[in-house]
mmCIF file of C-alpha atoms in Angstrom:
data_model
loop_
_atom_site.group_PDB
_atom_site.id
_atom_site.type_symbol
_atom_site.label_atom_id
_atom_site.label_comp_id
_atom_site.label_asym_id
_atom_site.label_seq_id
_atom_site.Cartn_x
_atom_site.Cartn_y
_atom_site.Cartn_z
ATOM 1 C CA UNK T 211 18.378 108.825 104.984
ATOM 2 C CA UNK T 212 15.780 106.749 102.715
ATOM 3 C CA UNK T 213 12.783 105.623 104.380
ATOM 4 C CA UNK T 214 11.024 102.235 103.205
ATOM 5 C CA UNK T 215 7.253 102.410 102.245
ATOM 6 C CA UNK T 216 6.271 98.783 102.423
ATOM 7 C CA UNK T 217 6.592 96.040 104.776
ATOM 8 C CA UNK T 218 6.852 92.574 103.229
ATOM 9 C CA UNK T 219 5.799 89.188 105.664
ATOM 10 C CA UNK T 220 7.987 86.560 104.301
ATOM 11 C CA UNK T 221 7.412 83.599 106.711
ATOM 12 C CA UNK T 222 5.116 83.963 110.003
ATOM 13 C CA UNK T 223 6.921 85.076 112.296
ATOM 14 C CA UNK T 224 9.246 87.575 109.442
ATOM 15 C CA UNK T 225 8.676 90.522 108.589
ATOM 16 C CA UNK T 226 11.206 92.518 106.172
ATOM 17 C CA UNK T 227 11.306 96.240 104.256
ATOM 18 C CA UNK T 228 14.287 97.923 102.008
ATOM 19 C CA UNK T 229 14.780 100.707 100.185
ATOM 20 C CA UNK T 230 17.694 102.259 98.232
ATOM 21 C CA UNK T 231 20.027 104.721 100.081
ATOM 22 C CA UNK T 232 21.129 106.848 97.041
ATOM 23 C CA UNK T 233 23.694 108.239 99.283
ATOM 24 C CA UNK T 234 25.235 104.778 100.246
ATOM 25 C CA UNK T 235 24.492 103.748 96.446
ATOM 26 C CA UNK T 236 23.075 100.275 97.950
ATOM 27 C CA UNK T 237 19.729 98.651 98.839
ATOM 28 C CA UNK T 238 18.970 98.232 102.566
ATOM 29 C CA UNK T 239 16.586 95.668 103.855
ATOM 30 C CA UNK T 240 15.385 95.166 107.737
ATOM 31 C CA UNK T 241 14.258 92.210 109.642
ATOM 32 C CA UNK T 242 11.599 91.821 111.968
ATOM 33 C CA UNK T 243 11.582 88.515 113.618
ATOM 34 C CA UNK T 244 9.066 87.610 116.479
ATOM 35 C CA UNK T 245 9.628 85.482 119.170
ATOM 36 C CA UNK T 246 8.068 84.131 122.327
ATOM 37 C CA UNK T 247 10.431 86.846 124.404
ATOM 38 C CA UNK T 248 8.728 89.684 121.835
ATOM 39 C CA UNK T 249 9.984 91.034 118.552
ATOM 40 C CA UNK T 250 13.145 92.343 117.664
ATOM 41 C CA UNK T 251 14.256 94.771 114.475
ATOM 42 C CA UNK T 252 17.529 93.890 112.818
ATOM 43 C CA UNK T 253 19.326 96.527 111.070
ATOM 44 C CA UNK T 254 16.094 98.500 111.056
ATOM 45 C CA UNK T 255 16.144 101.163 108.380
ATOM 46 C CA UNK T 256 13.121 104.096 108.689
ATOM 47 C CA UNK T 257 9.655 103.330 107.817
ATOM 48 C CA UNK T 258 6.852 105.609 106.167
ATOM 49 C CA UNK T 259 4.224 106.078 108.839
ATOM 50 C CA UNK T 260 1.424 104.137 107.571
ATOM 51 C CA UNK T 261 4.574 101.303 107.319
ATOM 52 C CA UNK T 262 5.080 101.791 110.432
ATOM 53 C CA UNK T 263 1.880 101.281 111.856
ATOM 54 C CA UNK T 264 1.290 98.417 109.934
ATOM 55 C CA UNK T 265 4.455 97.144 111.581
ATOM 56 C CA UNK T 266 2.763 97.776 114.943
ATOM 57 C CA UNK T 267 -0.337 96.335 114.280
ATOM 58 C CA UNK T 268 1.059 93.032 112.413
ATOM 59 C CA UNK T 269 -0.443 89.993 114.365
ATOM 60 C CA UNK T 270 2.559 88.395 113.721
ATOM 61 C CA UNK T 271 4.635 90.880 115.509
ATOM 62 C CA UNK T 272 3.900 91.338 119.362
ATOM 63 C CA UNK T 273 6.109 94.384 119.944
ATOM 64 C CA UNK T 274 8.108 96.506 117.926
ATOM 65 C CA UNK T 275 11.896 96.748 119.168
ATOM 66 C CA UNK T 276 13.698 99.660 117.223
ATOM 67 C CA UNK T 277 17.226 100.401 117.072
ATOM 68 C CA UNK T 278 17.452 103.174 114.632
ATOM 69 C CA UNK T 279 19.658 103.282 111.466
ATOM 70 C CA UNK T 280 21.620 106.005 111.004
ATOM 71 C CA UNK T 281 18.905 108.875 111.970
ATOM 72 C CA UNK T 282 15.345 108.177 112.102
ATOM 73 C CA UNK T 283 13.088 105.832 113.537
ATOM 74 C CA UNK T 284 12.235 108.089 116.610
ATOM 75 C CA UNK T 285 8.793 107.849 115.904
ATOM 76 C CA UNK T 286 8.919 104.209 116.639
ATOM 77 C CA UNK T 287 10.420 104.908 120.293
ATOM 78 C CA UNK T 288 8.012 107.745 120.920
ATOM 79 C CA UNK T 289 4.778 105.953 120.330
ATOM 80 C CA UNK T 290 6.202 102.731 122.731
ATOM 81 C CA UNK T 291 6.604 105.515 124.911
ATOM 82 C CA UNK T 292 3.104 106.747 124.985
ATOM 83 C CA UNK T 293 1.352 103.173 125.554
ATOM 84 C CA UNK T 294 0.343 102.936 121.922
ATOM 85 C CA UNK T 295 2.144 99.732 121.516
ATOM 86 C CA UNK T 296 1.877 96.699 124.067
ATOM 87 C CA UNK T 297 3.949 96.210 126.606
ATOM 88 C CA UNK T 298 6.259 93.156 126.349
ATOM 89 C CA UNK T 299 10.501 92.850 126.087
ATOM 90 C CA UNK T 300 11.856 95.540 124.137
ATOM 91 C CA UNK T 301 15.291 95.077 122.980
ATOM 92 C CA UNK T 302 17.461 96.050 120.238
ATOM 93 C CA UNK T 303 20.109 94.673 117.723
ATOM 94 C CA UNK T 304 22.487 96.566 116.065
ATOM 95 C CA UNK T 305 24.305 94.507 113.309
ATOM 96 C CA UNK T 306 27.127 96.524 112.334
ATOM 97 C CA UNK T 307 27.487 100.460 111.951
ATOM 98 C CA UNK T 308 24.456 101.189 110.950
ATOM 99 C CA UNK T 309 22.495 103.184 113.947
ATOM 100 C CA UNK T 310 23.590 106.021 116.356
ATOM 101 C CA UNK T 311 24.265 105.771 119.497
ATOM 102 C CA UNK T 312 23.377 108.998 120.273
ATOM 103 C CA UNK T 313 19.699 107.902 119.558
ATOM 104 C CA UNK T 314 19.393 104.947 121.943
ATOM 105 C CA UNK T 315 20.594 107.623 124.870
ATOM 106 C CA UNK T 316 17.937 110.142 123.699
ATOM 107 C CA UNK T 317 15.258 107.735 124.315
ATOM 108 C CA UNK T 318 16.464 105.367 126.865
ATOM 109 C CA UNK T 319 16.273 102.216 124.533
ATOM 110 C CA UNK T 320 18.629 99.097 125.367
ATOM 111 C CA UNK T 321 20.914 98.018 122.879
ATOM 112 C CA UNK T 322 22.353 94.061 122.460
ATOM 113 C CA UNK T 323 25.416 94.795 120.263
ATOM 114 C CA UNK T 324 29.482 93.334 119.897
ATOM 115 C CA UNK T 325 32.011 95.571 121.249
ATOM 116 C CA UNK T 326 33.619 96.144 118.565
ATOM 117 C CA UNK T 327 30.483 97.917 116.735
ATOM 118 C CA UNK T 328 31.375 100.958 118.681
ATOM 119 C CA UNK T 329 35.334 101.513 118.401
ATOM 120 C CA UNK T 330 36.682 103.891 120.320
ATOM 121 C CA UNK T 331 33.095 104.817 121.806
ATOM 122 C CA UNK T 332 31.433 104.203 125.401
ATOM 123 C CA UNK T 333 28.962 101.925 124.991
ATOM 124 C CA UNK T 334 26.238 101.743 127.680
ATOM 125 C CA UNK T 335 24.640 98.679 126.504
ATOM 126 C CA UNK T 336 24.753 94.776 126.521
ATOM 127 C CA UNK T 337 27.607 93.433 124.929
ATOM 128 C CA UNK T 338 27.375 90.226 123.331
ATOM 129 C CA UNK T 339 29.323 87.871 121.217
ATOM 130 C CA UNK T 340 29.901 84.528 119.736
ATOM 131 C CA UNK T 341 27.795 81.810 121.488
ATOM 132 C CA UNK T 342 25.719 84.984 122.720
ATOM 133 C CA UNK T 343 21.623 84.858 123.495
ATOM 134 C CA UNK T 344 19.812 88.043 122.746
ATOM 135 C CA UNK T 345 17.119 85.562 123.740
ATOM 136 C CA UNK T 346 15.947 82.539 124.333
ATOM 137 C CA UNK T 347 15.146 81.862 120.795
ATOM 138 C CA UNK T 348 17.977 83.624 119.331
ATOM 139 C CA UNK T 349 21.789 83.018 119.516
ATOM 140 C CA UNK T 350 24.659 85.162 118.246
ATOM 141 C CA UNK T 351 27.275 83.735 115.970
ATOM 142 C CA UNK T 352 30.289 86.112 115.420
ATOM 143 C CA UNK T 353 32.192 86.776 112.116
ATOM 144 C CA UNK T 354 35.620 87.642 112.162
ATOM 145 C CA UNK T 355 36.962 89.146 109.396
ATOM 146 C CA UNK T 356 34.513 91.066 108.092
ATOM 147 C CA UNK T 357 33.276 94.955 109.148
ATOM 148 C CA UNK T 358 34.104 95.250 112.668
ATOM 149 C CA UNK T 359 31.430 93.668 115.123
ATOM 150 C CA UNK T 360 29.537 91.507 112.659
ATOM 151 C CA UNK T 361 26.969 89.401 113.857
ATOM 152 C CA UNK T 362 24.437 86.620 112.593
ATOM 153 C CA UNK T 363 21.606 85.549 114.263
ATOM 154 C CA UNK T 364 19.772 82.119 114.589
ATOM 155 C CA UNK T 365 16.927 80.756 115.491
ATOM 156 C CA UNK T 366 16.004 77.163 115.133
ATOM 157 C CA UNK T 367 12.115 77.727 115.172
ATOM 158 C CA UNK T 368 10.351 76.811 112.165
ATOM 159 C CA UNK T 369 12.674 75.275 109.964
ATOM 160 C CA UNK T 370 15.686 77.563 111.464
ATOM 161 C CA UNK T 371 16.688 81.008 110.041
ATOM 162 C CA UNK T 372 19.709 82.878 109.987
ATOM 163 C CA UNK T 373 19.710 86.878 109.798
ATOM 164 C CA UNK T 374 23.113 88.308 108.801
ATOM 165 C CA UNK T 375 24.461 91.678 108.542
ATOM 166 C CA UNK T 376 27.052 92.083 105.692
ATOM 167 C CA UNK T 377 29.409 89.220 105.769
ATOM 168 C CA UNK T 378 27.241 87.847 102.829
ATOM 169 C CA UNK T 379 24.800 89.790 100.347
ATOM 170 C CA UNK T 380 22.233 88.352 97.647
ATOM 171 C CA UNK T 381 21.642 90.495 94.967
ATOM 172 C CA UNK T 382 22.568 91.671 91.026
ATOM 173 C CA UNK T 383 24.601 91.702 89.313
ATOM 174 C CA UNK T 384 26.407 89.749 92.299
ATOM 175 C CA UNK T 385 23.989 86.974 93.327
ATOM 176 C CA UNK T 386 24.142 85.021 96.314
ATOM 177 C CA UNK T 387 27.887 85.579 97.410
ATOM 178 C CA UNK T 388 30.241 87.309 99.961
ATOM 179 C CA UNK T 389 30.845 90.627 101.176
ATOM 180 C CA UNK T 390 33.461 91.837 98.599
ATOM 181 C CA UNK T 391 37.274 92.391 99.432
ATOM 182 C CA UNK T 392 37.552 96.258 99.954
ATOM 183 C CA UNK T 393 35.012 96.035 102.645
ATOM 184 C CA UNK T 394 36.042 93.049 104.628
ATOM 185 C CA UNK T 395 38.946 93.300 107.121
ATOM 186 C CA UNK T 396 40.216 90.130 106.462
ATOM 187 C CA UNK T 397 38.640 88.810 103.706
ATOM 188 C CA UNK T 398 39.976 84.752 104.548
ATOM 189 C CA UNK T 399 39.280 84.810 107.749
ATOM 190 C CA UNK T 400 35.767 85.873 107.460
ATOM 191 C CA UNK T 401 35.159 83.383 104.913
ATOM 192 C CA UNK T 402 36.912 80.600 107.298
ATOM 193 C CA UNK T 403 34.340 82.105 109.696
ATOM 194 C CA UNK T 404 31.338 82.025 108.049
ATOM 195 C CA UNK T 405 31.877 78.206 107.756
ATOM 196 C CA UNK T 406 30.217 77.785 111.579
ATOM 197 C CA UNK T 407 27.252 78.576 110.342
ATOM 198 C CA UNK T 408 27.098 75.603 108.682
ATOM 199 C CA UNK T 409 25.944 73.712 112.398
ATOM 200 C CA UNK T 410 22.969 75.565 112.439
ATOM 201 C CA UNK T 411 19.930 74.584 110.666
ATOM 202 C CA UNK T 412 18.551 77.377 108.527
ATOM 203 C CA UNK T 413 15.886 76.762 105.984
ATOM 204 C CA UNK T 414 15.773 80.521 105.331
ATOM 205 C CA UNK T 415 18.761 83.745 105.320
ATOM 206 C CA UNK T 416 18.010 87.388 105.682
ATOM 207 C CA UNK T 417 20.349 90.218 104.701
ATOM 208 C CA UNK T 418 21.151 93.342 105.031
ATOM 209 C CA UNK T 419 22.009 94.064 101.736
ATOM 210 C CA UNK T 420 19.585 91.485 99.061
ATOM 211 C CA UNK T 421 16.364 89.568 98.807
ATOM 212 C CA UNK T 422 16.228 86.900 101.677
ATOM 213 C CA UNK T 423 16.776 82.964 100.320
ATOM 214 C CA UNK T 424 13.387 81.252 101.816
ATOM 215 C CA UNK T 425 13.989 77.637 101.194
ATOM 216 C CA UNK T 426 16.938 75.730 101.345
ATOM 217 C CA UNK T 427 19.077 78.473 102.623
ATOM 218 C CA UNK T 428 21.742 76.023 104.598
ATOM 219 C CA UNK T 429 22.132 74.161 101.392
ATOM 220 C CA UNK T 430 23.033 77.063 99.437
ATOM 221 C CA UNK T 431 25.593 78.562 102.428
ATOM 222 C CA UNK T 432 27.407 75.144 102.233
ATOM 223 C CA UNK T 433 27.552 75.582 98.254
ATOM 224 C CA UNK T 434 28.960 78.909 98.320
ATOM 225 C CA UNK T 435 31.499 77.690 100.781
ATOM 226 C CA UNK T 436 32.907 74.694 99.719
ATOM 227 C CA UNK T 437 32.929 76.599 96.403
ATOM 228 C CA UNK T 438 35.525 78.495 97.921
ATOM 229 C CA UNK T 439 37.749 75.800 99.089
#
């Protein structure tokens, strides 16, 4: 698995890394969003140490709340463990496929996550779905049609931001635009989906695959959609 050297503070209460998974053939980016319940990782790829620490020590970021990609971010979990980082809610998101479970029973960590991330697979965790809270500050909106158990998260604070998992990418040669048709289970029905974001105020949008839009982000979401009508 690739690990990210560099974190990146975007607004003041975001943080965000990436790095390019030759393996997947595709750049990965993590979220790191603060709130007044603690910080929580989204899609959290691995971090170099002194990222990592960086990520600890961020005054922006009050607690670090991992939940693993794929392998490797057990450093993270055993540092909470030993005191190093302050004590506060510690919580995870998993937005899509992209973290073992096996990890969050190793170390004890709670998961928020849809059902249908896990087919086929016990899940010990909280499940959550459309309409969801992971917190106070942050809702769930489900997308249907995409990869199974896609998520977005909002939260109206500062502007309002929206962190999504794969239902819609930003980068080249692509641009800002949907997850393409091979990998979508139902490629209209996610894009009917994707249309309820369009309540929520969102001056910025995170990804999981692409640089994050920082101003004007709702506009943008409603141009791409009624592009599409």
């Amino acid at each position: 698995m690739a690990i990210a050297c560099e974190l990146v503070q975007v607004a003041p209460s975001l943080l965000i890394w990436q790095t390019y998974d030759p393996a997947l053939k595709a750049d990965l980016f993590s979220t790191a969003i603060t709130t007044r319940n603690g910080s929580f990782l989204v899609d959290p790829i691995p971090l170099a140490h002194a990222a990592l620490a960086q990520l600890f020590n961020a005054g922006s970021v009050s607690a670090l709340t991992p939940s693993a990609a794929m392998a490797l971010a057990a450093c993270a979990i055993a540092l909470w463990a030993a005191g190093v980082l302050p004590c506060a809610t510690t919580c995870q998101v998993w937005n899509g496929v992209r973290a073992s479970a096996d990890f969050a029973d190793r170390f004890s960590v709670p998961i928020f996550a849809h059902a249908e991330t896990f087919p086929g697979q016990a899940f010990s965790g909280t499940k959550v779905g459309d309409g969801g809270k992971i917190c106070d500050e942050l809702t769930v909106i489900g997308i249907e049609g995409a990869a199974a158990g896609e998520i977005v998260l909002h939260s109206a604070t500062n502007g309002g931001t929206l962190i999504t998992g794969d239902a819609l990418i930003n980068f080249e040669p692509y641009g800002f635009t949907f997850l393409p048709h091979k990998y979508c289970s139902n490629e209209k029905e996610m894009r009917r989906s994707l249309r309820k974001l369009l309540s929520r105020k969102a001056e910025r949008m995170l990804f999981a695959h692409g640089s994050p839009i920082l101003f004007r982000a709702g506009e943008r979401l409603q141009q791409l959609l009624d592009a599409d009508l």
